[in-house]
Every structure is written in structure tokens, then in C-alpha cells.
Short mmCIF file of N, CA and C in Angstrom, two decimals:
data_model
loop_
_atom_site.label_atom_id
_atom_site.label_comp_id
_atom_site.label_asym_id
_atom_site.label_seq_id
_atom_site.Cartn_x
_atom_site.Cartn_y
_atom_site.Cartn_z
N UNK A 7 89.86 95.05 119.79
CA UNK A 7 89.00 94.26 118.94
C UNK A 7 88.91 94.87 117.55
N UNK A 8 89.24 96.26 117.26
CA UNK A 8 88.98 96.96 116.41
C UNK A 8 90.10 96.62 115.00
N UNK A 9 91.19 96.51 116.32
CA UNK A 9 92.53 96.72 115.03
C UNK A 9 92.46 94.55 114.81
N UNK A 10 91.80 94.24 115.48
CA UNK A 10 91.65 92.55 114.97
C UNK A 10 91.28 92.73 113.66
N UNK A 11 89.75 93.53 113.89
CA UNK A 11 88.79 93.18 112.77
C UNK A 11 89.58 94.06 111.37
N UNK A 12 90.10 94.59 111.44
CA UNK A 12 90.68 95.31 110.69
C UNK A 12 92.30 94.58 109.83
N UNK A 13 92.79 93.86 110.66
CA UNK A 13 93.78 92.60 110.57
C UNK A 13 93.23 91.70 109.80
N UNK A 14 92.02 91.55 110.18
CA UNK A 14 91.80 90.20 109.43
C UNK A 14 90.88 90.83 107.65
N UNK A 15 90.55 92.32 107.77
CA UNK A 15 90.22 92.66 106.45
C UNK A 15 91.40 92.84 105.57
N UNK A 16 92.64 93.37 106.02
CA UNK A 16 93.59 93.40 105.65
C UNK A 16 94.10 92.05 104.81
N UNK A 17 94.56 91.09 105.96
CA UNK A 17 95.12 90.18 105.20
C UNK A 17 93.56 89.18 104.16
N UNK A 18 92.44 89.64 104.11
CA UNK A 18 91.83 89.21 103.40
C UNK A 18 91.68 89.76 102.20
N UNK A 19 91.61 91.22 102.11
CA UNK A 19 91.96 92.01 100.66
C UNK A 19 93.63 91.53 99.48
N UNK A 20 94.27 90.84 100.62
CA UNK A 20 95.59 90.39 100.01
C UNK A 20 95.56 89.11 99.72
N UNK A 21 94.97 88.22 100.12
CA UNK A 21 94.52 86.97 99.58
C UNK A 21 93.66 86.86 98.80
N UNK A 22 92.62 88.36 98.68
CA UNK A 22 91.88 87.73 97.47
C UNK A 22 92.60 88.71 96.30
N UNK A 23 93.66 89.49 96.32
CA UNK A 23 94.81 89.90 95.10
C UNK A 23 95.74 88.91 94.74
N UNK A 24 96.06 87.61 95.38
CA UNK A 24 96.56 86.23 94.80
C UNK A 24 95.47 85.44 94.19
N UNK A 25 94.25 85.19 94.62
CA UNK A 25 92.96 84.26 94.21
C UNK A 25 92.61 84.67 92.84
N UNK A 26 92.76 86.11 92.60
CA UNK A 26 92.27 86.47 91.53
C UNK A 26 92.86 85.48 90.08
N UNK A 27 92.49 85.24 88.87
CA UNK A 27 92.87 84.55 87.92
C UNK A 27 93.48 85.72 87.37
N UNK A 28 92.54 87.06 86.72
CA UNK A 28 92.87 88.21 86.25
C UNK A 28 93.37 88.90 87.06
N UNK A 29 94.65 89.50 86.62
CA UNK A 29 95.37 90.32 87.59
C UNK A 29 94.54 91.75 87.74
N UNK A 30 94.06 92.33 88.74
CA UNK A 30 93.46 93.53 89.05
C UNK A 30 94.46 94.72 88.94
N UNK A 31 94.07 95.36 87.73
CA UNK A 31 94.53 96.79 88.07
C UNK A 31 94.18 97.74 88.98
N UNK A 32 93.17 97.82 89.81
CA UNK A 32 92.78 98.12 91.10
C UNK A 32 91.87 97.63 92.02
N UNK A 33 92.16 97.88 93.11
CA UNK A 33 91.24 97.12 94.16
C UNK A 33 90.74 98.32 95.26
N UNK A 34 89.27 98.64 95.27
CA UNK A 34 88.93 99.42 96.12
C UNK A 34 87.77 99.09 97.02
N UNK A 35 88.74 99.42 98.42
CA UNK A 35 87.96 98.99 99.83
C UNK A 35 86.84 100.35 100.61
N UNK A 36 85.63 99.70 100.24
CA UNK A 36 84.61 100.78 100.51
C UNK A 36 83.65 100.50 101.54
N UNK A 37 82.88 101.52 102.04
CA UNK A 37 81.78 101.00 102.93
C UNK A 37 80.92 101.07 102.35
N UNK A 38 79.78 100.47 102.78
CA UNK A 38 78.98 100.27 101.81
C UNK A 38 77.75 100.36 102.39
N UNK A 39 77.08 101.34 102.50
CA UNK A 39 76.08 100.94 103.64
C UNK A 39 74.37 101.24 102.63
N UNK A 40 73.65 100.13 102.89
CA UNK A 40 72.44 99.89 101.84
C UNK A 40 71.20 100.95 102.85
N UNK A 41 70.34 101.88 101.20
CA UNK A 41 69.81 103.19 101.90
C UNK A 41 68.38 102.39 102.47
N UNK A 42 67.85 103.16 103.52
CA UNK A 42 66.70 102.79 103.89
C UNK A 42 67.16 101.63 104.98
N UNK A 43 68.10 101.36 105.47
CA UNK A 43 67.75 100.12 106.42
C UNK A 43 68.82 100.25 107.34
N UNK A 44 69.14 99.19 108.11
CA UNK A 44 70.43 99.68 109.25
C UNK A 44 71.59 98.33 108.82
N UNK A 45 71.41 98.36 106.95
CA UNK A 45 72.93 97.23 106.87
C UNK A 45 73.57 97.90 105.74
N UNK A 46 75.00 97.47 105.97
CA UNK A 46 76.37 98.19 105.55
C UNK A 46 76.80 97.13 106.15
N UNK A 47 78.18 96.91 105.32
CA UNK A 47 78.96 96.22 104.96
C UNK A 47 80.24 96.88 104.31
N UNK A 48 81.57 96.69 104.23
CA UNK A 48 82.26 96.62 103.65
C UNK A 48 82.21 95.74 102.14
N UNK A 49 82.74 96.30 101.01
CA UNK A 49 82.74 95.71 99.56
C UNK A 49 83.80 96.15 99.16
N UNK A 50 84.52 95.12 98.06
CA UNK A 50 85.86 95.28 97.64
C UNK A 50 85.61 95.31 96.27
N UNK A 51 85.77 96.53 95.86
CA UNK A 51 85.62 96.55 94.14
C UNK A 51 87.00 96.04 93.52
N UNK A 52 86.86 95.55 92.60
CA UNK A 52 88.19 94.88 91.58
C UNK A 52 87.90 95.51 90.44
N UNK A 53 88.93 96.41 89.68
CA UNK A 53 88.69 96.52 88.39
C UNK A 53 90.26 96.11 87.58
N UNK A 54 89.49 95.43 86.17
CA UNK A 54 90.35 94.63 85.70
C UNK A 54 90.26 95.59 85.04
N UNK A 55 91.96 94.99 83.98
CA UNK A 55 92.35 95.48 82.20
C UNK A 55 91.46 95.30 81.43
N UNK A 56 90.09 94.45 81.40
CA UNK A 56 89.34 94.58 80.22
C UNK A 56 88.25 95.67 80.72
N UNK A 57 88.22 96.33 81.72
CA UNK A 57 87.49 97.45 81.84
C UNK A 57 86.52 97.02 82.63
N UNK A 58 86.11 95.59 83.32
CA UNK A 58 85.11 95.10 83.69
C UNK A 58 85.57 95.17 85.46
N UNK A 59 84.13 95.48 86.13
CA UNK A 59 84.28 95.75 87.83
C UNK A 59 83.37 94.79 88.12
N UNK A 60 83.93 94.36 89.33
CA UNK A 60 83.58 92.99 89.96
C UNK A 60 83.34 93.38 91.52
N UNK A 61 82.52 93.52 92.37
CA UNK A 61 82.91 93.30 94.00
C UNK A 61 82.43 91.96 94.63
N UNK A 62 82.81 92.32 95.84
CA UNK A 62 82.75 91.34 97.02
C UNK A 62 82.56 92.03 98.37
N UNK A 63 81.32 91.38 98.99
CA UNK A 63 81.16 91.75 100.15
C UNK A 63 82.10 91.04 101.03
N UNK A 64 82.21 91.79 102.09
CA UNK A 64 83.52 91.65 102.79
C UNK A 64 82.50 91.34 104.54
N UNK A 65 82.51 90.49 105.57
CA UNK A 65 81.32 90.79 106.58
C UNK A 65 82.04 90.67 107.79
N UNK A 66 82.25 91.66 108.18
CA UNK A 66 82.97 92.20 109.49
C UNK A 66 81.93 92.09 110.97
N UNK A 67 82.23 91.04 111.95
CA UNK A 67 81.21 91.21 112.82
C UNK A 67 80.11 91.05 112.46
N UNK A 68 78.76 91.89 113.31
CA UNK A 68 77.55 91.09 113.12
C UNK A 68 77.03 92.17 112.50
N UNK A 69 75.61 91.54 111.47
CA UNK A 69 75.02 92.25 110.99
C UNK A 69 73.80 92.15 111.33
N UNK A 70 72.58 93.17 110.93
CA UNK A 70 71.61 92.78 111.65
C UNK A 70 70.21 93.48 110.84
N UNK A 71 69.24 93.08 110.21
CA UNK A 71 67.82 93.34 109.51
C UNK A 71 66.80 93.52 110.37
N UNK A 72 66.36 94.77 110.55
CA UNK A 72 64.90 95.13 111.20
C UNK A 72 63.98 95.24 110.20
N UNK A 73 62.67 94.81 110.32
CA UNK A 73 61.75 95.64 109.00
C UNK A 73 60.68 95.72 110.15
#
């Protein structure tokens, strides 16, 4: 199930390097996990030629909010 979820981040980091309008001079795949609570996520930073960074949460499986 692991190497699925991982398949399908894959070919989704490569479809969104065609979607893009601006071609990305880099693309970085991070975890991302938000302090104080029990959610994390994967996020895909894009940084373009005009110097400007863009991400995207990426949502793998389930997530889940306690307060």
C-alpha cells in the first residue's frame, strides 16, 4: 500500500511539472507537518526564474484534526 501511495505522489509531482505555465527551475517534495497538532501533509514547493515560490499540498491517505 505504501509503494501505491508513493506511485501515485510520484506520477503526480510529474504532472504538475507539465501543468505548470512557468517552467520551474525547481521542485521540492517536503513533509510538512503543522506544529502543535497531529496534521502533516506532504507540500510541493515550485520555485520559478522570477525568484517567486509557490506550493501545493499534496494529501496522501487520511488526515485527521483533534482539538
Amino acid at each position: 500500500m505504501k509503494i501505491l501511495k508513493m506511485l501515485v505522489i510520484v506520477i503526480f509531482i510529474l504532472q504538475l511539472g507539465y501543468l505548470v505555465k512557468t517552467p520551474a527551475e525547481e521542485l521540492t517534495f517536503a513533509w510538512d507537518p503543522v506544529p502543535d497538532t497531529n496534521i502533516a501533509g506532504y507540500r510541493i514547493f515550485q520555485a520559478e526564474r522570477q525568484g517567486n515560490v509557490s506550493s501545493t499540498w499534496v494529501m496522501v491517505g487520511e488526515t485527521t484534526n483533534t482539538t
